[in-house]
Amino acid sequence: MDAMEIYTQAAAAVRQLLSENRPHFNPVKLLVIGCSSSEIAGGVIGHNSTYEYGEAVARAVLDCAAEAGFAAAFQCCEHLNRALVMERTEAEARGYEIVCAVPQKKAGGSLATAAWKRMRAPVLVSHIQADAGLDIGGTLIGMHLKKVAVPVRLEQDHIGQAIVLAARVR
């Protein structure tokens, strides 16, 4: 599977999640993404990081964010305590606690590292309260969603070999 196919699948998942407009859903102003590039590649989470796949997902999410006008936060792995990469302006506007670290492929993960490199002024924050989320490959993003999260079934239920779970809040 090539990175362009991963990009296409990730963009489709984001667009499907945004198009889910049940009356009780809040608008998506902040989307959290967790991603195991190892799972996308068909491996086990944390054991086969594939930077190109993390970069394809980060680019897809950021392109969709630019199109649709939402902010994105990218969850790091447990080596950085699941901190999140986001633009400094968004973090400061929301009053989020900024932490001093920079994600790397083996300490933060491919997705977070790629997102950091693509943003204008990235920072890490310790926690957020997002309006929606995509969990690609079992990364457990639920701690970063507002209450009450409602599962959303997407047609794009896999990215590469990774299972995609999605949620919106009400």
PDB file of C-alpha atoms in Angstrom:
ATOM      1  CA  MET A   1       0.000   0.000   0.000  1.00  0.00           C
ATOM      2  CA  ASP A   2       1.425   3.380  -0.942  1.00  0.00           C
ATOM      3  CA  ALA A   3       1.262   6.644   0.986  1.00  0.00           C
ATOM      4  CA  MET A   4      -1.128   8.255  -1.525  1.00  0.00           C
ATOM      5  CA  GLU A   5      -3.692   5.515  -0.883  1.00  0.00           C
ATOM      6  CA  ILE A   6      -3.325   6.080   2.871  1.00  0.00           C
ATOM      7  CA  TYR A   7      -3.821   9.833   2.301  1.00  0.00           C
ATOM      8  CA  THR A   8      -6.999   9.167   0.275  1.00  0.00           C
ATOM      9  CA  GLN A   9      -8.422   6.794   2.892  1.00  0.00           C
ATOM     10  CA  ALA A  10      -7.645   9.163   5.778  1.00  0.00           C
ATOM     11  CA  ALA A  11      -9.213  12.140   3.999  1.00  0.00           C
ATOM     12  CA  ALA A  12     -12.320  10.053   3.255  1.00  0.00           C
ATOM     13  CA  ALA A  13     -12.628   9.072   6.931  1.00  0.00           C
ATOM     14  CA  VAL A  14     -12.364  12.690   8.086  1.00  0.00           C
ATOM     15  CA  ARG A  15     -14.928  13.879   5.534  1.00  0.00           C
ATOM     16  CA  GLN A  16     -17.343  11.082   6.476  1.00  0.00           C
ATOM     17  CA  LEU A  17     -17.024  11.949  10.160  1.00  0.00           C
ATOM     18  CA  LEU A  18     -17.676  15.634   9.459  1.00  0.00           C
ATOM     19  CA  SER A  19     -20.703  14.831   7.283  1.00  0.00           C
ATOM     20  CA  GLU A  20     -22.390  12.945  10.135  1.00  0.00           C
ATOM     21  CA  ASN A  21     -24.793  15.690  11.254  1.00  0.00           C
ATOM     22  CA  ARG A  22     -27.239  14.296  13.744  1.00  0.00           C
ATOM     23  CA  PRO A  23     -29.293  16.985  15.498  1.00  0.00           C
ATOM     24  CA  HIS A  24     -27.638  16.385  18.881  1.00  0.00           C
ATOM     25  CA  PHE A  25     -24.046  16.615  17.606  1.00  0.00           C
ATOM     26  CA  ASN A  26     -21.984  19.703  18.340  1.00  0.00           C
ATOM     27  CA  PRO A  27     -20.180  21.307  15.397  1.00  0.00           C
ATOM     28  CA  VAL A  28     -16.625  20.044  14.930  1.00  0.00           C
ATOM     29  CA  LYS A  29     -14.296  22.867  15.912  1.00  0.00           C
ATOM     30  CA  LEU A  30     -11.540  20.580  17.216  1.00  0.00           C
ATOM     31  CA  LEU A  31     -10.780  17.085  15.914  1.00  0.00           C
ATOM     32  CA  VAL A  32      -8.416  14.698  17.715  1.00  0.00           C
ATOM     33  CA  ILE A  33      -6.554  12.064  15.724  1.00  0.00           C
ATOM     34  CA  GLY A  34      -4.741   9.050  17.085  1.00  0.00           C
ATOM     35  CA  CYS A  35      -2.910   6.812  14.655  1.00  0.00           C
ATOM     36  CA  SER A  36      -0.724   3.740  14.717  1.00  0.00           C
ATOM     37  CA  SER A  37       1.299   3.677  11.516  1.00  0.00           C
ATOM     38  CA  SER A  38       2.379   0.174  12.573  1.00  0.00           C
ATOM     39  CA  GLU A  39      -1.241  -0.996  12.443  1.00  0.00           C
ATOM     40  CA  ILE A  40      -1.775   0.729   9.077  1.00  0.00           C
ATOM     41  CA  ALA A  41       1.172  -1.302   7.755  1.00  0.00           C
ATOM     42  CA  GLY A  42      -0.350  -4.516   9.127  1.00  0.00           C
ATOM     43  CA  GLY A  43       1.912  -4.780  12.164  1.00  0.00           C
ATOM     44  CA  VAL A  44       1.377  -4.471  15.889  1.00  0.00           C
ATOM     45  CA  ILE A  45       0.950  -1.040  17.452  1.00  0.00           C
ATOM     46  CA  GLY A  46       4.289   0.396  18.565  1.00  0.00           C
ATOM     47  CA  HIS A  47       6.475  -2.151  16.768  1.00  0.00           C
ATOM     48  CA  ASN A  48       6.687  -1.178  13.093  1.00  0.00           C
ATOM     49  CA  SER A  49       6.403   2.599  12.822  1.00  0.00           C
ATOM     50  CA  THR A  50       6.132   3.757   9.218  1.00  0.00           C
ATOM     51  CA  TYR A  51       6.801   7.484   8.936  1.00  0.00           C
ATOM     52  CA  GLU A  52       5.405   7.752   5.395  1.00  0.00           C
ATOM     53  CA  TYR A  53       2.024   6.510   6.618  1.00  0.00           C
ATOM     54  CA  GLY A  54       1.995   8.876   9.588  1.00  0.00           C
ATOM     55  CA  GLU A  55       2.884  11.726   7.242  1.00  0.00           C
ATOM     56  CA  ALA A  56       0.106  10.779   4.809  1.00  0.00           C
ATOM     57  CA  VAL A  57      -2.494  10.791   7.611  1.00  0.00           C
ATOM     58  CA  ALA A  58      -1.215  14.093   9.052  1.00  0.00           C
ATOM     59  CA  ARG A  59      -1.286  15.731   5.613  1.00  0.00           C
ATOM     60  CA  ALA A  60      -4.818  14.431   4.913  1.00  0.00           C
ATOM     61  CA  VAL A  61      -6.166  15.711   8.241  1.00  0.00           C
ATOM     62  CA  LEU A  62      -4.486  19.109   7.896  1.00  0.00           C
ATOM     63  CA  ASP A  63      -5.757  19.478   4.316  1.00  0.00           C
ATOM     64  CA  CYS A  64      -9.302  18.642   5.464  1.00  0.00           C
ATOM     65  CA  ALA A  65      -8.941  21.079   8.380  1.00  0.00           C
ATOM     66  CA  ALA A  66      -7.949  23.859   5.976  1.00  0.00           C
ATOM     67  CA  GLU A  67     -10.942  23.050   3.739  1.00  0.00           C
ATOM     68  CA  ALA A  68     -13.541  22.699   6.494  1.00  0.00           C
ATOM     69  CA  GLY A  69     -12.252  25.220   9.045  1.00  0.00           C
ATOM     70  CA  PHE A  70     -11.625  23.050  12.108  1.00  0.00           C
ATOM     71  CA  ALA A  71      -8.532  22.729  14.296  1.00  0.00           C
ATOM     72  CA  ALA A  72      -6.685  19.418  14.577  1.00  0.00           C
ATOM     73  CA  ALA A  73      -4.813  17.818  17.462  1.00  0.00           C
ATOM     74  CA  PHE A  74      -2.592  14.782  16.918  1.00  0.00           C
ATOM     75  CA  GLN A  75      -2.087  12.372  19.804  1.00  0.00           C
ATOM     76  CA  CYS A  76       1.432  11.217  20.654  1.00  0.00           C
ATOM     77  CA  CYS A  77       2.146   7.714  21.896  1.00  0.00           C
ATOM     78  CA  GLU A  78       2.528   6.771  25.550  1.00  0.00           C
ATOM     79  CA  HIS A  79       6.240   7.704  25.520  1.00  0.00           C
ATOM     80  CA  LEU A  80       5.076  11.337  25.596  1.00  0.00           C
ATOM     81  CA  ASN A  81       2.111  10.604  27.891  1.00  0.00           C
ATOM     82  CA  ARG A  82      -0.351  10.882  24.981  1.00  0.00           C
ATOM     83  CA  ALA A  83       0.293  14.621  24.733  1.00  0.00           C
ATOM     84  CA  LEU A  84      -1.117  16.284  21.624  1.00  0.00           C
ATOM     85  CA  VAL A  85       0.432  18.297  18.811  1.00  0.00           C
ATOM     86  CA  MET A  86      -1.516  21.386  17.775  1.00  0.00           C
ATOM     87  CA  GLU A  87      -0.929  24.904  16.544  1.00  0.00           C
ATOM     88  CA  ARG A  88       0.209  27.301  19.270  1.00  0.00           C
ATOM     89  CA  THR A  89      -2.522  29.836  18.419  1.00  0.00           C
ATOM     90  CA  GLU A  90      -5.233  27.199  18.945  1.00  0.00           C
ATOM     91  CA  ALA A  91      -3.698  25.931  22.177  1.00  0.00           C
ATOM     92  CA  GLU A  92      -3.375  29.427  23.624  1.00  0.00           C
ATOM     93  CA  ALA A  93      -6.865  30.483  22.508  1.00  0.00           C
ATOM     94  CA  ARG A  94      -8.337  27.472  24.320  1.00  0.00           C
ATOM     95  CA  GLY A  95      -6.200  27.920  27.432  1.00  0.00           C
ATOM     96  CA  TYR A  96      -4.564  24.493  27.111  1.00  0.00           C
ATOM     97  CA  GLU A  97      -1.477  23.634  29.133  1.00  0.00           C
ATOM     98  CA  ILE A  98       1.564  23.634  26.854  1.00  0.00           C
ATOM     99  CA  VAL A  99       4.290  21.110  27.704  1.00  0.00           C
ATOM    100  CA  CYS A 100       7.935  21.216  26.705  1.00  0.00           C
ATOM    101  CA  ALA A 101       8.729  18.317  24.382  1.00  0.00           C
ATOM    102  CA  VAL A 102       9.124  17.594  20.686  1.00  0.00           C
ATOM    103  CA  PRO A 103       7.809  14.312  19.261  1.00  0.00           C
ATOM    104  CA  GLN A 104      10.162  11.952  17.452  1.00  0.00           C
ATOM    105  CA  LYS A 105       9.334   8.836  15.455  1.00  0.00           C
ATOM    106  CA  LYS A 106      10.220   6.497  18.352  1.00  0.00           C
ATOM    107  CA  ALA A 107       9.039   8.848  21.128  1.00  0.00           C
ATOM    108  CA  GLY A 108       5.760  10.375  20.123  1.00  0.00           C
ATOM    109  CA  GLY A 109       5.082   8.395  16.972  1.00  0.00           C
ATOM    110  CA  SER A 110       5.109   8.916  13.231  1.00  0.00           C
ATOM    111  CA  LEU A 111       1.796  10.806  13.112  1.00  0.00           C
ATOM    112  CA  ALA A 112       2.720  13.323  15.809  1.00  0.00           C
ATOM    113  CA  THR A 113       6.207  13.816  14.365  1.00  0.00           C
ATOM    114  CA  ALA A 114       4.819  14.406  10.873  1.00  0.00           C
ATOM    115  CA  ALA A 115       2.137  16.800  12.156  1.00  0.00           C
ATOM    116  CA  TRP A 116       4.789  18.734  14.111  1.00  0.00           C
ATOM    117  CA  LYS A 117       6.857  19.163  10.943  1.00  0.00           C
ATOM    118  CA  ARG A 118       3.867  20.327   8.866  1.00  0.00           C
ATOM    119  CA  MET A 119       2.527  22.958  11.306  1.00  0.00           C
ATOM    120  CA  ARG A 120       3.548  26.630  11.381  1.00  0.00           C
ATOM    121  CA  ALA A 121       4.043  26.948  15.152  1.00  0.00           C
ATOM    122  CA  PRO A 122       3.433  23.556  16.773  1.00  0.00           C
ATOM    123  CA  VAL A 123       3.274  22.904  20.502  1.00  0.00           C
ATOM    124  CA  LEU A 124       2.442  19.924  22.670  1.00  0.00           C
ATOM    125  CA  VAL A 125      -0.437  20.166  25.111  1.00  0.00           C
ATOM    126  CA  SER A 126      -1.186  17.807  27.963  1.00  0.00           C
ATOM    127  CA  HIS A 127      -4.915  17.354  27.326  1.00  0.00           C
ATOM    128  CA  ILE A 128      -7.793  18.704  25.270  1.00  0.00           C
ATOM    129  CA  GLN A 129     -11.560  18.423  24.936  1.00  0.00           C
ATOM    130  CA  ALA A 130     -12.283  17.702  21.281  1.00  0.00           C
ATOM    131  CA  ASP A 131     -15.642  17.696  19.504  1.00  0.00           C
ATOM    132  CA  ALA A 132     -14.832  14.613  17.429  1.00  0.00           C
ATOM    133  CA  GLY A 133     -12.124  12.041  17.011  1.00  0.00           C
ATOM    134  CA  LEU A 134     -10.640   9.390  14.769  1.00  0.00           C
ATOM    135  CA  ASP A 135      -8.825   6.447  16.303  1.00  0.00           C
ATOM    136  CA  ILE A 136      -6.762   4.686  13.657  1.00  0.00           C
ATOM    137  CA  GLY A 137      -5.397   1.383  14.897  1.00  0.00           C
ATOM    138  CA  GLY A 138      -6.463   1.286  18.552  1.00  0.00           C
ATOM    139  CA  THR A 139      -4.658   4.320  19.976  1.00  0.00           C
ATOM    140  CA  LEU A 140      -7.377   5.103  22.566  1.00  0.00           C
ATOM    141  CA  ILE A 141      -8.243   8.770  22.017  1.00  0.00           C
ATOM    142  CA  GLY A 142     -11.342   8.787  24.232  1.00  0.00           C
ATOM    143  CA  MET A 143      -9.589  10.676  27.042  1.00  0.00           C
ATOM    144  CA  HIS A 144      -9.333  13.678  24.711  1.00  0.00           C
ATOM    145  CA  LEU A 145     -13.032  13.937  23.807  1.00  0.00           C
ATOM    146  CA  LYS A 146     -15.679  16.065  25.480  1.00  0.00           C
ATOM    147  CA  LYS A 147     -18.480  14.296  27.284  1.00  0.00           C
ATOM    148  CA  VAL A 148     -20.655  12.603  25.886  1.00  0.00           C
ATOM    149  CA  ALA A 149     -18.931  10.787  22.992  1.00  0.00           C
ATOM    150  CA  VAL A 150     -21.144   8.920  20.542  1.00  0.00           C
ATOM    151  CA  PRO A 151     -19.660   6.263  18.232  1.00  0.00           C
ATOM    152  CA  VAL A 152     -20.008   6.979  14.519  1.00  0.00           C
ATOM    153  CA  ARG A 153     -19.786   4.128  12.026  1.00  0.00           C
ATOM    154  CA  LEU A 154     -17.855   5.140   8.930  1.00  0.00           C
ATOM    155  CA  GLU A 155     -17.873   3.487   5.515  1.00  0.00           C
ATOM    156  CA  GLN A 156     -14.111   4.086   5.555  1.00  0.00           C
ATOM    157  CA  ASP A 157     -13.644   1.710   8.494  1.00  0.00           C
ATOM    158  CA  HIS A 158     -10.003   0.860   7.712  1.00  0.00           C
ATOM    159  CA  ILE A 159      -6.967   2.876   6.752  1.00  0.00           C
ATOM    160  CA  GLY A 160      -4.510   0.421   5.336  1.00  0.00           C
ATOM    161  CA  GLN A 161      -4.797  -2.570   7.670  1.00  0.00           C
ATOM    162  CA  ALA A 162      -5.787  -0.470  10.714  1.00  0.00           C
ATOM    163  CA  ILE A 163      -9.323  -0.415  12.066  1.00  0.00           C
ATOM    164  CA  VAL A 164     -10.826   3.086  12.229  1.00  0.00           C
ATOM    165  CA  LEU A 165     -13.127   4.054  15.084  1.00  0.00           C
ATOM    166  CA  ALA A 166     -14.813   7.444  15.133  1.00  0.00           C
ATOM    167  CA  ALA A 167     -16.800   9.541  17.588  1.00  0.00           C
ATOM    168  CA  ARG A 168     -18.667  12.838  17.790  1.00  0.00           C
ATOM    169  CA  VAL A 169     -19.871  14.556  20.949  1.00  0.00           C
ATOM    170  CA  ARG A 170     -23.234  15.964  21.852  1.00  0.00           C
TER     171      ARG A 170
END
